[in-house]
Tab-separated table of C-alpha atoms in Angstrom:
chain	number	residue	atom	x	y	z
A	1294	UNK	CA	38.020	11.064	-3.713
A	1295	UNK	CA	37.677	13.310	-0.692
A	1296	UNK	CA	35.689	16.470	-1.169
A	1297	UNK	CA	38.033	18.963	0.431
A	1298	UNK	CA	41.653	19.605	1.279
A	1299	UNK	CA	41.018	19.403	5.009
A	1300	UNK	CA	42.443	16.494	7.003
A	1301	UNK	CA	40.111	13.549	7.398
A	1302	UNK	CA	38.429	12.311	10.563
A	1303	UNK	CA	40.988	9.541	10.664
A	1304	UNK	CA	44.063	11.821	10.670
A	1305	UNK	CA	45.526	13.842	13.498
A	1306	UNK	CA	44.775	17.508	12.891
A	1307	UNK	CA	43.680	20.805	14.425
A	1308	UNK	CA	39.986	20.030	14.573
A	1309	UNK	CA	39.108	23.581	15.617
A	1310	UNK	CA	40.153	24.769	12.142
A	1311	UNK	CA	37.740	22.470	10.290
A	1312	UNK	CA	34.971	23.208	12.822
A	1313	UNK	CA	35.482	26.935	12.367
A	1314	UNK	CA	35.428	26.578	8.576
A	1315	UNK	CA	32.153	24.618	8.760
A	1316	UNK	CA	30.553	27.283	10.980
A	1317	UNK	CA	31.642	30.022	8.580
A	1318	UNK	CA	30.109	28.038	5.690
A	1319	UNK	CA	26.893	27.615	7.722
A	1320	UNK	CA	26.688	31.367	8.384
A	1321	UNK	CA	27.298	32.121	4.693
A	1322	UNK	CA	24.701	29.573	3.594
A	1323	UNK	CA	22.119	30.899	6.055
A	1324	UNK	CA	22.704	34.465	4.876
A	1325	UNK	CA	22.531	33.489	1.192
A	1326	UNK	CA	19.293	31.539	1.657
A	1327	UNK	CA	17.691	33.881	4.187
A	1328	UNK	CA	17.617	31.177	6.870
A	1329	UNK	CA	17.499	31.782	10.616
A	1330	UNK	CA	20.404	30.059	12.322
A	1331	UNK	CA	18.861	30.493	15.786
A	1332	UNK	CA	20.992	30.088	18.917
A	1333	UNK	CA	19.683	26.519	19.443
A	1334	UNK	CA	20.246	25.536	15.802
A	1335	UNK	CA	23.739	27.015	15.865
A	1336	UNK	CA	24.547	25.304	19.161
A	1337	UNK	CA	23.371	21.938	17.799
A	1338	UNK	CA	25.644	22.430	14.791
A	1339	UNK	CA	28.537	23.338	17.110
A	1340	UNK	CA	27.888	20.176	19.137
A	1341	UNK	CA	27.931	18.066	15.972
A	1342	UNK	CA	31.158	19.757	14.885
A	1343	UNK	CA	33.025	19.057	18.124
A	1344	UNK	CA	34.301	15.725	16.843
A	1345	UNK	CA	34.203	13.732	13.636
A	1346	UNK	CA	31.478	11.509	15.051
A	1347	UNK	CA	27.781	11.139	14.531
A	1348	UNK	CA	25.621	11.830	17.578
A	1349	UNK	CA	22.163	10.566	18.389
A	1350	UNK	CA	19.340	13.026	18.974
A	1351	UNK	CA	19.256	12.187	22.679
A	1352	UNK	CA	22.988	12.847	23.044
A	1353	UNK	CA	22.390	16.264	21.488
A	1354	UNK	CA	19.371	16.827	23.758
A	1355	UNK	CA	21.442	15.961	26.862
A	1356	UNK	CA	23.969	18.637	25.896
A	1357	UNK	CA	21.256	21.221	25.203
A	1358	UNK	CA	19.548	20.407	28.491
A	1359	UNK	CA	22.805	20.685	30.461
A	1360	UNK	CA	23.344	24.113	28.896
A	1361	UNK	CA	19.789	25.267	29.642
A	1362	UNK	CA	18.719	25.342	26.001
A	1363	UNK	CA	15.845	22.850	26.177
A	1364	UNK	CA	14.790	19.639	27.868
A	1365	UNK	CA	12.143	18.242	25.509
A	1366	UNK	CA	13.038	15.969	22.552
A	1367	UNK	CA	11.262	18.207	19.984
A	1368	UNK	CA	13.861	20.932	20.679
A	1369	UNK	CA	16.696	18.691	19.480
A	1370	UNK	CA	14.707	17.069	16.669
A	1371	UNK	CA	13.534	20.402	15.231
A	1372	UNK	CA	17.074	21.774	15.208
A	1373	UNK	CA	18.480	18.572	13.690
A	1374	UNK	CA	15.725	18.494	11.048
A	1375	UNK	CA	16.492	22.119	10.137
A	1376	UNK	CA	20.207	21.347	9.778
A	1377	UNK	CA	19.547	18.243	7.647
A	1378	UNK	CA	16.945	19.961	5.447
A	1379	UNK	CA	19.393	22.764	4.728
A	1380	UNK	CA	22.427	20.585	4.075
A	1381	UNK	CA	24.298	21.565	7.234
A	1382	UNK	CA	24.103	18.053	8.704
A	1383	UNK	CA	23.364	14.539	7.511
A	1384	UNK	CA	21.551	11.624	9.063
A	1385	UNK	CA	23.812	8.585	9.248
A	1386	UNK	CA	21.315	5.736	9.067
A	1387	UNK	CA	23.719	2.998	10.159
A	1388	UNK	CA	24.285	4.770	13.473
A	1389	UNK	CA	20.802	6.298	13.786
A	1390	UNK	CA	22.650	9.542	14.375
A	1391	UNK	CA	23.564	12.888	12.858
A	1392	UNK	CA	26.859	14.299	11.613
A	1393	UNK	CA	27.743	17.836	10.610
A	1394	UNK	CA	28.220	18.293	6.877
A	1395	UNK	CA	31.868	18.829	6.009
A	1396	UNK	CA	31.175	19.800	2.396
A	1397	UNK	CA	31.364	23.198	0.770
A	1398	UNK	CA	27.672	22.737	-0.202
A	1399	UNK	CA	28.331	22.747	-3.927
A	1400	UNK	CA	25.533	21.795	-6.291
A	1401	UNK	CA	25.069	18.084	-6.739
A	1402	UNK	CA	26.524	17.254	-3.316
A	1403	UNK	CA	26.345	13.493	-2.934
A	1404	UNK	CA	27.766	12.452	0.424
A	1405	UNK	CA	29.020	9.027	1.364
A	1406	UNK	CA	30.105	8.131	4.869
A	1407	UNK	CA	33.066	6.034	5.960
A	1408	UNK	CA	32.256	4.757	9.445
A	1409	UNK	CA	34.935	3.172	11.621
A	1410	UNK	CA	33.247	0.352	13.531
A	1411	UNK	CA	35.922	0.571	16.252
A	1412	UNK	CA	36.333	4.275	17.118
A	1413	UNK	CA	32.989	5.330	15.572
A	1414	UNK	CA	34.599	8.259	13.755
A	1415	UNK	CA	32.768	9.269	10.584
A	1416	UNK	CA	34.334	10.773	7.486
A	1417	UNK	CA	32.149	12.351	4.837
A	1418	UNK	CA	33.313	12.098	1.265
A	1419	UNK	CA	31.889	13.162	-2.069
A	1420	UNK	CA	30.271	10.250	-3.892
A	1421	UNK	CA	29.125	12.069	-7.041
A	1422	UNK	CA	30.776	9.456	-9.279
A	1423	UNK	CA	29.087	6.590	-7.422
A	1424	UNK	CA	25.767	8.413	-7.469
A	1425	UNK	CA	26.052	9.025	-11.205
A	1426	UNK	CA	26.893	5.379	-11.923
A	1427	UNK	CA	24.012	4.125	-9.821
A	1428	UNK	CA	21.667	6.664	-11.392
A	1429	UNK	CA	22.634	5.534	-14.885
A	1430	UNK	CA	22.014	1.876	-14.062
A	1431	UNK	CA	18.724	2.723	-12.354
A	1432	UNK	CA	17.649	4.812	-15.377
A	1433	UNK	CA	18.291	1.798	-17.611
A	1434	UNK	CA	15.778	-0.101	-15.462
A	1435	UNK	CA	13.256	2.732	-15.621
A	1436	UNK	CA	13.858	3.740	-12.014
A	1437	UNK	CA	14.442	7.328	-10.921
A	1438	UNK	CA	16.662	7.669	-7.840
A	1439	UNK	CA	15.335	10.451	-5.619
A	1440	UNK	CA	17.489	9.941	-2.567
A	1441	UNK	CA	20.704	8.048	-2.006
A	1442	UNK	CA	22.745	7.485	1.122
A	1443	UNK	CA	26.007	5.591	0.909
A	1444	UNK	CA	27.508	4.316	4.148
A	1445	UNK	CA	30.581	2.124	4.341
A	1446	UNK	CA	31.410	0.328	7.591
A	1447	UNK	CA	34.987	-0.713	8.264
A	1448	UNK	CA	38.108	0.200	10.181
A	1449	UNK	CA	40.189	3.343	9.908
A	1450	UNK	CA	43.956	2.961	9.515
A	1451	UNK	CA	44.592	3.824	13.175
A	1452	UNK	CA	42.183	1.212	14.514
A	1453	UNK	CA	43.324	-1.409	12.003
A	1454	UNK	CA	46.931	-0.909	13.156
A	1455	UNK	CA	45.914	-1.374	16.807
A	1456	UNK	CA	44.022	-4.636	16.228
């Protein structure tokens, strides 16, 4: 089940609307938690929100450098780490990249990522049910799950229709 009523990465839609909504959520979250969404951190989030794709740290750094916001890798990594630590972005292991969080940041957020191997678009979905099921089975084995990342690789409907 998708976690929001917004169109998915794999549908045609006004992407500026979902990007704007994510930035508003980020501002609200930062204010509620007393976080500093510095100009570089905000710009990195904006870059991640430009498309429903995950970007590598060096892609982000190239954009920051071109805009005069920093040329050294730690600039990008610190901003990305801040966004991930505060639930504003996620690391997509399969792609060794980062994607903006599209969730409303509710408690118990358990993201899963659908990754199109053709167009590389990434859709985040709520995987609370999967997380709960896995947690229950792990508990039965005496194992406590501390961190879980679910990533599914496949083809979106658009790319499947083209092949």
